[in-house]
Amino acid sequence: MPVTANEELLDYATSCALPTPWAQFTLHAFVEHATGKEHLAMTLGDIGDGEPVLARVHSECLTGDVLFSQRCDCGAQLEGALRKIAAEGRGILLYLRQEGRGIGLVNKMRAYRLQEAGVDTVEANLQLGFHADARNYTLCQPMFAQFGITRLRLMTNNPRKIDALEKLGIEVAERVPLLVNRNAFNNSYLNTKEAKLGHLMTPLAEAVAEDGEL
Ligand SMILES: Nc1nc2c(ncn2[C@@H]2O[C@H](COP(=O)(O)OP(=O)(O)OP(=O)(O)O)[C@@H](O)[C@H]2O)c(=O)[nH]1
Ligand SMILES: [Zn+2]
């Protein structure tokens, strides 16, 4: 019998072991009622003890996460987050199926074509008739609740993500920067995220010392 995480939004479907190069995680699947999309959680260690949990809320980026694209920092952020969780032996990564900041893969590719013609990542979304960021984090609430998690140490550079989670009643006790893989292909994309989307791209001194991050 599937456990119901939130009757209105999604069902908890199943779980299995997921060995990775860094740790053996448990992979959990949820199915969203409205769309049928399969959202995932990767967990490690004792995460339901009430202490803030090292967490990543990662939005799907097929090109970056799977196809090694250097146009963005997504693949490196995904790996970096899993490495940090493995190093602590405790944490959770939510993998949300909202590709392309919520506009889908085909539209993201259309946005990339516009970017090749000179517009930035935000303007490209607007020219296609979408919001700059069409994502919704509502599902995070029942997903975290499934594991008894209410307090996070969230790995992100995105203050809007923190605001969205706190509006859902999830406390972000600490922001852990995740600055990885700045390169010649994604440099202006990352600059646009900082200038137009409010991302915090200045490394904390202790993070640089700890991880040698950018
Ligand atoms: N529309 C659009 N989506 C993109 C583009 N580049 C990456 N994405 C998507 O953006 C999402 C990741 O957004 P980011 O802004 O990198 O990350 P974030 O989650 O907002 O912030 P961090 O937590 O700091 O990583 C994924 O869904 C990607 O598919 C782009 O040029 N256009
Ligand atoms: Zn990406």
PDB file of C-alpha atoms and ligand atoms in Angstrom:
ATOM      1  CA  MET A   1       0.000   0.000   0.000  1.00  0.00           C
ATOM      2  CA  PRO A   2       1.482   3.353  -0.936  1.00  0.00           C
ATOM      3  CA  VAL A   3       1.797   5.787   1.949  1.00  0.00           C
ATOM      4  CA  THR A   4      -0.029   9.042   1.256  1.00  0.00           C
ATOM      5  CA  ALA A   5       2.254  12.031   1.727  1.00  0.00           C
ATOM      6  CA  ASN A   6      -0.441  14.586   0.977  1.00  0.00           C
ATOM      7  CA  GLU A   7      -3.780  13.405  -0.309  1.00  0.00           C
ATOM      8  CA  GLU A   8      -4.367  16.483  -2.419  1.00  0.00           C
ATOM      9  CA  LEU A   9      -1.024  16.886  -4.127  1.00  0.00           C
ATOM     10  CA  LEU A  10       0.924  13.675  -4.440  1.00  0.00           C
ATOM     11  CA  ASP A  11       1.376  10.080  -3.311  1.00  0.00           C
ATOM     12  CA  TYR A  12       4.440   8.449  -1.896  1.00  0.00           C
ATOM     13  CA  ALA A  13       5.014   5.536  -4.294  1.00  0.00           C
ATOM     14  CA  THR A  14       8.043   3.461  -3.278  1.00  0.00           C
ATOM     15  CA  SER A  15      11.726   3.451  -2.340  1.00  0.00           C
ATOM     16  CA  CYS A  16      14.901   1.527  -3.117  1.00  0.00           C
ATOM     17  CA  ALA A  17      18.609   1.618  -2.353  1.00  0.00           C
ATOM     18  CA  LEU A  18      20.633   3.884  -4.637  1.00  0.00           C
ATOM     19  CA  PRO A  19      24.391   3.381  -4.492  1.00  0.00           C
ATOM     20  CA  THR A  20      26.333   6.363  -5.872  1.00  0.00           C
ATOM     21  CA  PRO A  21      30.083   7.033  -6.097  1.00  0.00           C
ATOM     22  CA  TRP A  22      29.843   8.953  -2.785  1.00  0.00           C
ATOM     23  CA  ALA A  23      27.372   7.056  -0.581  1.00  0.00           C
ATOM     24  CA  GLN A  24      24.525   4.581  -0.643  1.00  0.00           C
ATOM     25  CA  PHE A  25      21.406   6.748  -0.626  1.00  0.00           C
ATOM     26  CA  THR A  26      17.760   5.697  -0.438  1.00  0.00           C
ATOM     27  CA  LEU A  27      15.760   6.842  -3.454  1.00  0.00           C
ATOM     28  CA  HIS A  28      12.089   7.672  -2.849  1.00  0.00           C
ATOM     29  CA  ALA A  29       9.470   8.281  -5.557  1.00  0.00           C
ATOM     30  CA  PHE A  30       6.395  10.493  -5.310  1.00  0.00           C
ATOM     31  CA  VAL A  31       3.707  10.839  -7.985  1.00  0.00           C
ATOM     32  CA  GLU A  32       2.038  14.218  -8.438  1.00  0.00           C
ATOM     33  CA  HIS A  33      -1.707  13.882  -8.948  1.00  0.00           C
ATOM     34  CA  ALA A  34      -2.198  16.911 -11.193  1.00  0.00           C
ATOM     35  CA  THR A  35       0.488  16.027 -13.726  1.00  0.00           C
ATOM     36  CA  GLY A  36       1.502  12.393 -13.145  1.00  0.00           C
ATOM     37  CA  LYS A  37       5.093  13.623 -12.801  1.00  0.00           C
ATOM     38  CA  GLU A  38       7.460  11.454 -10.759  1.00  0.00           C
ATOM     39  CA  HIS A  39       9.329  13.590  -8.218  1.00  0.00           C
ATOM     40  CA  LEU A  40      12.220  12.104  -6.274  1.00  0.00           C
ATOM     41  CA  ALA A  41      13.971  12.338  -2.928  1.00  0.00           C
ATOM     42  CA  MET A  42      17.427  10.966  -2.130  1.00  0.00           C
ATOM     43  CA  THR A  43      17.993  10.533   1.599  1.00  0.00           C
ATOM     44  CA  LEU A  44      20.929   9.552   3.784  1.00  0.00           C
ATOM     45  CA  GLY A  45      21.204   8.983   7.513  1.00  0.00           C
ATOM     46  CA  ASP A  46      18.886   9.910  10.381  1.00  0.00           C
ATOM     47  CA  ILE A  47      16.968  12.879   8.965  1.00  0.00           C
ATOM     48  CA  GLY A  48      13.839  12.765  11.128  1.00  0.00           C
ATOM     49  CA  ASP A  49      15.433  13.707  14.452  1.00  0.00           C
ATOM     50  CA  GLY A  50      14.288  17.367  14.415  1.00  0.00           C
ATOM     51  CA  GLU A  51      17.764  18.851  13.888  1.00  0.00           C
ATOM     52  CA  PRO A  52      18.188  20.997  10.720  1.00  0.00           C
ATOM     53  CA  VAL A  53      18.920  18.740   7.755  1.00  0.00           C
ATOM     54  CA  LEU A  54      21.485  19.471   5.053  1.00  0.00           C
ATOM     55  CA  ALA A  55      19.239  19.715   1.994  1.00  0.00           C
ATOM     56  CA  ARG A  56      19.190  20.516  -1.703  1.00  0.00           C
ATOM     57  CA  VAL A  57      16.007  21.340  -3.623  1.00  0.00           C
ATOM     58  CA  HIS A  58      17.116  20.695  -7.196  1.00  0.00           C
ATOM     59  CA  SER A  59      15.025  21.515 -10.260  1.00  0.00           C
ATOM     60  CA  GLU A  60      15.410  19.155 -13.195  1.00  0.00           C
ATOM     61  CA  CYS A  61      17.898  20.145 -15.887  1.00  0.00           C
ATOM     62  CA  LEU A  62      18.222  17.237 -18.299  1.00  0.00           C
ATOM     63  CA  THR A  63      20.894  18.994 -20.332  1.00  0.00           C
ATOM     64  CA  GLY A  64      23.028  19.820 -17.291  1.00  0.00           C
ATOM     65  CA  ASP A  65      22.259  16.902 -14.957  1.00  0.00           C
ATOM     66  CA  VAL A  66      22.445  14.117 -17.574  1.00  0.00           C
ATOM     67  CA  LEU A  67      23.992  15.409 -20.806  1.00  0.00           C
ATOM     68  CA  PHE A  68      26.988  17.220 -19.257  1.00  0.00           C
ATOM     69  CA  SER A  69      25.976  20.665 -20.593  1.00  0.00           C
ATOM     70  CA  GLN A  70      28.320  23.453 -19.589  1.00  0.00           C
ATOM     71  CA  ARG A  71      25.724  26.147 -20.370  1.00  0.00           C
ATOM     72  CA  CYS A  72      24.600  26.142 -16.739  1.00  0.00           C
ATOM     73  CA  ASP A  73      25.858  25.032 -13.338  1.00  0.00           C
ATOM     74  CA  CYS A  74      23.142  22.423 -12.656  1.00  0.00           C
ATOM     75  CA  GLY A  75      25.095  19.185 -13.122  1.00  0.00           C
ATOM     76  CA  ALA A  76      27.964  20.394 -10.962  1.00  0.00           C
ATOM     77  CA  GLN A  77      25.506  21.621  -8.305  1.00  0.00           C
ATOM     78  CA  LEU A  78      23.769  18.235  -8.268  1.00  0.00           C
ATOM     79  CA  GLU A  79      27.048  16.384  -7.804  1.00  0.00           C
ATOM     80  CA  GLY A  80      28.333  18.957  -5.304  1.00  0.00           C
ATOM     81  CA  ALA A  81      25.195  18.631  -3.181  1.00  0.00           C
ATOM     82  CA  LEU A  82      25.347  14.824  -3.110  1.00  0.00           C
ATOM     83  CA  ARG A  83      29.038  14.938  -2.196  1.00  0.00           C
ATOM     84  CA  LYS A  84      28.334  17.305   0.724  1.00  0.00           C
ATOM     85  CA  ILE A  85      25.484  15.119   2.004  1.00  0.00           C
ATOM     86  CA  ALA A  86      27.684  12.034   1.725  1.00  0.00           C
ATOM     87  CA  ALA A  87      30.515  13.782   3.584  1.00  0.00           C
ATOM     88  CA  GLU A  88      28.140  14.553   6.484  1.00  0.00           C
ATOM     89  CA  GLY A  89      26.475  11.147   6.318  1.00  0.00           C
ATOM     90  CA  ARG A  90      23.076  12.839   6.648  1.00  0.00           C
ATOM     91  CA  GLY A  91      20.847  14.850   4.358  1.00  0.00           C
ATOM     92  CA  ILE A  92      18.240  14.971   1.623  1.00  0.00           C
ATOM     93  CA  LEU A  93      18.029  16.025  -2.010  1.00  0.00           C
ATOM     94  CA  LEU A  94      14.644  16.688  -3.590  1.00  0.00           C
ATOM     95  CA  TYR A  95      14.680  16.279  -7.370  1.00  0.00           C
ATOM     96  CA  LEU A  96      11.733  18.253  -8.725  1.00  0.00           C
ATOM     97  CA  ARG A  97      10.591  17.653 -12.284  1.00  0.00           C
ATOM     98  CA  GLN A  98      10.287  21.309 -13.223  1.00  0.00           C
ATOM     99  CA  GLU A  99      12.661  21.413 -16.164  1.00  0.00           C
ATOM    100  CA  GLY A 100      13.809  24.735 -17.546  1.00  0.00           C
ATOM    101  CA  ARG A 101      12.688  26.768 -14.521  1.00  0.00           C
ATOM    102  CA  GLY A 102       9.231  25.312 -15.119  1.00  0.00           C
ATOM    103  CA  ILE A 103       8.819  25.867 -18.877  1.00  0.00           C
ATOM    104  CA  GLY A 104       9.871  22.375 -20.019  1.00  0.00           C
ATOM    105  CA  LEU A 105      12.758  21.048 -22.094  1.00  0.00           C
ATOM    106  CA  VAL A 106      11.585  22.113 -25.548  1.00  0.00           C
ATOM    107  CA  ASN A 107      10.908  25.665 -24.426  1.00  0.00           C
ATOM    108  CA  LYS A 108      14.258  25.773 -22.614  1.00  0.00           C
ATOM    109  CA  MET A 109      15.929  24.798 -25.898  1.00  0.00           C
ATOM    110  CA  ARG A 110      13.996  27.584 -27.628  1.00  0.00           C
ATOM    111  CA  ALA A 111      15.260  29.918 -24.915  1.00  0.00           C
ATOM    112  CA  TYR A 112      18.810  28.692 -25.578  1.00  0.00           C
ATOM    113  CA  ARG A 113      18.402  29.556 -29.277  1.00  0.00           C
ATOM    114  CA  LEU A 114      17.351  33.066 -28.317  1.00  0.00           C
ATOM    115  CA  GLN A 115      20.373  33.253 -26.032  1.00  0.00           C
ATOM    116  CA  GLU A 116      22.580  32.224 -28.961  1.00  0.00           C
ATOM    117  CA  ALA A 117      21.115  35.241 -30.779  1.00  0.00           C
ATOM    118  CA  GLY A 118      22.220  37.521 -27.958  1.00  0.00           C
ATOM    119  CA  VAL A 119      19.463  37.838 -25.336  1.00  0.00           C
ATOM    120  CA  ASP A 120      20.018  36.741 -21.737  1.00  0.00           C
ATOM    121  CA  THR A 121      18.325  33.846 -19.909  1.00  0.00           C
ATOM    122  CA  VAL A 122      15.634  36.049 -18.337  1.00  0.00           C
ATOM    123  CA  GLU A 123      14.816  38.030 -21.492  1.00  0.00           C
ATOM    124  CA  ALA A 124      14.617  34.773 -23.485  1.00  0.00           C
ATOM    125  CA  ASN A 125      11.878  33.435 -21.169  1.00  0.00           C
ATOM    126  CA  LEU A 126       9.977  36.724 -21.427  1.00  0.00           C
ATOM    127  CA  GLN A 127      10.214  36.772 -25.243  1.00  0.00           C
ATOM    128  CA  LEU A 128       8.690  33.271 -25.287  1.00  0.00           C
ATOM    129  CA  GLY A 129       5.759  34.500 -23.179  1.00  0.00           C
ATOM    130  CA  PHE A 130       6.812  32.931 -19.857  1.00  0.00           C
ATOM    131  CA  HIS A 131       7.756  34.364 -16.496  1.00  0.00           C
ATOM    132  CA  ALA A 132      11.486  34.644 -15.816  1.00  0.00           C
ATOM    133  CA  ASP A 133      11.079  31.821 -13.302  1.00  0.00           C
ATOM    134  CA  ALA A 134       7.911  29.715 -13.576  1.00  0.00           C
ATOM    135  CA  ARG A 135       8.746  27.287 -10.779  1.00  0.00           C
ATOM    136  CA  ASN A 136       6.541  26.336  -7.830  1.00  0.00           C
ATOM    137  CA  TYR A 137       7.895  24.782  -4.649  1.00  0.00           C
ATOM    138  CA  THR A 138       4.557  23.764  -3.074  1.00  0.00           C
ATOM    139  CA  LEU A 139       5.317  20.052  -3.400  1.00  0.00           C
ATOM    140  CA  CYS A 140       8.353  20.430  -1.149  1.00  0.00           C
ATOM    141  CA  GLN A 141       6.105  20.760   1.896  1.00  0.00           C
ATOM    142  CA  PRO A 142       4.517  17.287   1.734  1.00  0.00           C
ATOM    143  CA  MET A 143       7.778  15.763   0.477  1.00  0.00           C
ATOM    144  CA  PHE A 144       9.747  17.032   3.482  1.00  0.00           C
ATOM    145  CA  ALA A 145       6.809  16.150   5.769  1.00  0.00           C
ATOM    146  CA  GLN A 146       7.039  12.545   4.594  1.00  0.00           C
ATOM    147  CA  PHE A 147      10.409  12.355   6.371  1.00  0.00           C
ATOM    148  CA  GLY A 148       9.450  14.467   9.393  1.00  0.00           C
ATOM    149  CA  ILE A 149      11.679  17.343   8.212  1.00  0.00           C
ATOM    150  CA  THR A 150      10.755  20.928   9.114  1.00  0.00           C
ATOM    151  CA  ARG A 151      14.178  22.626   9.381  1.00  0.00           C
ATOM    152  CA  LEU A 152      16.863  22.835   6.706  1.00  0.00           C
ATOM    153  CA  ARG A 153      20.426  23.827   6.076  1.00  0.00           C
ATOM    154  CA  LEU A 154      19.678  24.589   2.452  1.00  0.00           C
ATOM    155  CA  MET A 155      22.320  24.389  -0.261  1.00  0.00           C
ATOM    156  CA  THR A 156      21.403  27.215  -2.638  1.00  0.00           C
ATOM    157  CA  ASN A 157      22.429  30.595  -3.989  1.00  0.00           C
ATOM    158  CA  ASN A 158      18.809  31.527  -4.663  1.00  0.00           C
ATOM    159  CA  PRO A 159      17.110  33.720  -2.034  1.00  0.00           C
ATOM    160  CA  ARG A 160      13.734  33.348  -3.778  1.00  0.00           C
ATOM    161  CA  LYS A 161      13.881  29.609  -3.161  1.00  0.00           C
ATOM    162  CA  ILE A 162      14.464  30.286   0.554  1.00  0.00           C
ATOM    163  CA  ASP A 163      11.487  32.683   0.655  1.00  0.00           C
ATOM    164  CA  ALA A 164       9.250  30.176  -1.118  1.00  0.00           C
ATOM    165  CA  LEU A 165      10.119  27.383   1.333  1.00  0.00           C
ATOM    166  CA  GLU A 166       9.674  29.596   4.388  1.00  0.00           C
ATOM    167  CA  LYS A 167       6.233  30.640   3.110  1.00  0.00           C
ATOM    168  CA  LEU A 168       5.390  26.913   3.154  1.00  0.00           C
ATOM    169  CA  GLY A 169       6.355  26.705   6.826  1.00  0.00           C
ATOM    170  CA  ILE A 170       9.750  25.081   6.235  1.00  0.00           C
ATOM    171  CA  GLU A 171      12.441  26.792   8.288  1.00  0.00           C
ATOM    172  CA  VAL A 172      15.735  27.525   6.517  1.00  0.00           C
ATOM    173  CA  ALA A 173      18.022  27.655   9.538  1.00  0.00           C
ATOM    174  CA  GLU A 174      21.104  28.210   7.381  1.00  0.00           C
ATOM    175  CA  ARG A 175      21.963  28.890   3.727  1.00  0.00           C
ATOM    176  CA  VAL A 176      24.879  26.810   2.478  1.00  0.00           C
ATOM    177  CA  PRO A 177      26.335  28.323  -0.754  1.00  0.00           C
ATOM    178  CA  LEU A 178      26.729  26.026  -3.744  1.00  0.00           C
ATOM    179  CA  LEU A 179      29.131  27.791  -6.082  1.00  0.00           C
ATOM    180  CA  VAL A 180      30.589  25.357  -8.601  1.00  0.00           C
ATOM    181  CA  ASN A 181      31.693  25.124 -12.211  1.00  0.00           C
ATOM    182  CA  ARG A 182      31.849  28.708 -13.416  1.00  0.00           C
ATOM    183  CA  ASN A 183      33.292  28.429 -16.941  1.00  0.00           C
ATOM    184  CA  ALA A 184      33.544  30.294 -20.248  1.00  0.00           C
ATOM    185  CA  PHE A 185      30.191  28.907 -21.423  1.00  0.00           C
ATOM    186  CA  ASN A 186      28.084  29.739 -18.356  1.00  0.00           C
ATOM    187  CA  ASN A 187      29.825  32.872 -17.091  1.00  0.00           C
ATOM    188  CA  SER A 188      27.335  35.376 -18.511  1.00  0.00           C
ATOM    189  CA  TYR A 189      24.395  33.076 -17.548  1.00  0.00           C
ATOM    190  CA  LEU A 190      25.615  33.103 -13.939  1.00  0.00           C
ATOM    191  CA  ASN A 191      26.112  36.870 -14.068  1.00  0.00           C
ATOM    192  CA  THR A 192      22.509  37.264 -15.281  1.00  0.00           C
ATOM    193  CA  LYS A 193      21.248  35.067 -12.431  1.00  0.00           C
ATOM    194  CA  GLU A 194      23.020  37.391 -10.010  1.00  0.00           C
ATOM    195  CA  ALA A 195      21.901  40.640 -11.693  1.00  0.00           C
ATOM    196  CA  LYS A 196      18.302  39.775 -12.604  1.00  0.00           C
ATOM    197  CA  LEU A 197      17.227  36.827 -10.450  1.00  0.00           C
ATOM    198  CA  GLY A 198      18.898  37.906  -7.213  1.00  0.00           C
ATOM    199  CA  HIS A 199      21.245  34.923  -6.799  1.00  0.00           C
ATOM    200  CA  LEU A 200      23.992  35.317  -4.208  1.00  0.00           C
ATOM    201  CA  MET A 201      27.201  34.551  -6.064  1.00  0.00           C
ATOM    202  CA  THR A 202      29.813  35.835  -3.637  1.00  0.00           C
ATOM    203  CA  PRO A 203      31.478  32.921  -1.898  1.00  0.00           C
ATOM    204  CA  LEU A 204      31.539  32.849   1.892  1.00  0.00           C
ATOM    205  CA  ALA A 205      35.144  32.857   3.091  1.00  0.00           C
ATOM    206  CA  GLU A 206      34.731  29.684   5.110  1.00  0.00           C
ATOM    207  CA  ALA A 207      33.165  27.860   2.152  1.00  0.00           C
ATOM    208  CA  VAL A 208      36.137  28.685  -0.065  1.00  0.00           C
ATOM    209  CA  ALA A 209      38.533  27.500   2.587  1.00  0.00           C
ATOM    210  CA  GLU A 210      36.561  24.311   3.099  1.00  0.00           C
ATOM    211  CA  ASP A 211      35.829  23.268  -0.474  1.00  0.00           C
ATOM    212  CA  GLY A 212      38.082  25.340  -2.723  1.00  0.00           C
ATOM    213  CA  GLU A 213      34.907  26.521  -4.474  1.00  0.00           C
ATOM    214  CA  LEU A 214      34.753  29.360  -6.990  1.00  0.00           C
TER     215      LEU A 214
HETATM  216  N1  LIG B   1      14.288  28.677 -18.938  1.00  0.00           N
HETATM  217  C1  LIG B   1      15.563  28.393 -18.679  1.00  0.00           C
HETATM  218  N2  LIG B   1      15.825  27.498 -17.719  1.00  0.00           N
HETATM  219  C2  LIG B   1      17.111  27.232 -17.440  1.00  0.00           C
HETATM  220  C3  LIG B   1      18.178  27.842 -18.125  1.00  0.00           C
HETATM  221  N3  LIG B   1      19.337  27.356 -17.631  1.00  0.00           N
HETATM  222  C4  LIG B   1      18.987  26.480 -16.651  1.00  0.00           C
HETATM  223  N4  LIG B   1      17.654  26.402 -16.540  1.00  0.00           N
HETATM  224  C5  LIG B   1      16.841  25.661 -15.576  1.00  0.00           C
HETATM  225  O1  LIG B   1      16.963  26.333 -14.354  1.00  0.00           O
HETATM  226  C6  LIG B   1      16.742  25.428 -13.291  1.00  0.00           C
HETATM  227  C7  LIG B   1      17.874  25.612 -12.293  1.00  0.00           C
HETATM  228  O2  LIG B   1      17.846  26.935 -11.920  1.00  0.00           O
HETATM  229  P1  LIG B   1      19.036  27.701 -11.227  1.00  0.00           P
HETATM  230  O3  LIG B   1      18.679  29.154 -11.245  1.00  0.00           O
HETATM  231  O4  LIG B   1      20.342  27.255 -11.783  1.00  0.00           O
HETATM  232  O5  LIG B   1      19.065  27.178  -9.805  1.00  0.00           O
HETATM  233  P2  LIG B   1      18.172  27.616  -8.620  1.00  0.00           P
HETATM  234  O6  LIG B   1      17.528  26.368  -8.192  1.00  0.00           O
HETATM  235  O7  LIG B   1      17.263  28.732  -8.948  1.00  0.00           O
HETATM  236  O8  LIG B   1      19.229  28.213  -7.616  1.00  0.00           O
HETATM  237  P3  LIG B   1      20.331  27.408  -6.840  1.00  0.00           P
HETATM  238  O9  LIG B   1      19.623  26.725  -5.721  1.00  0.00           O
HETATM  239  O10 LIG B   1      21.287  28.415  -6.385  1.00  0.00           O
HETATM  240  O11 LIG B   1      20.940  26.433  -7.809  1.00  0.00           O
HETATM  241  C8  LIG B   1      16.643  24.064 -13.902  1.00  0.00           C
HETATM  242  O12 LIG B   1      15.258  23.734 -13.989  1.00  0.00           O
HETATM  243  C9  LIG B   1      17.231  24.257 -15.301  1.00  0.00           C
HETATM  244  O13 LIG B   1      16.649  23.385 -16.248  1.00  0.00           O
HETATM  245  C10 LIG B   1      17.859  28.782 -19.146  1.00  0.00           C
HETATM  246  O14 LIG B   1      18.716  29.402 -19.780  1.00  0.00           O
HETATM  247  N5  LIG B   1      16.539  29.014 -19.384  1.00  0.00           N
HETATM  248 ZN    ZN B   2      20.987  23.566 -16.024  1.00  0.00          ZN
END
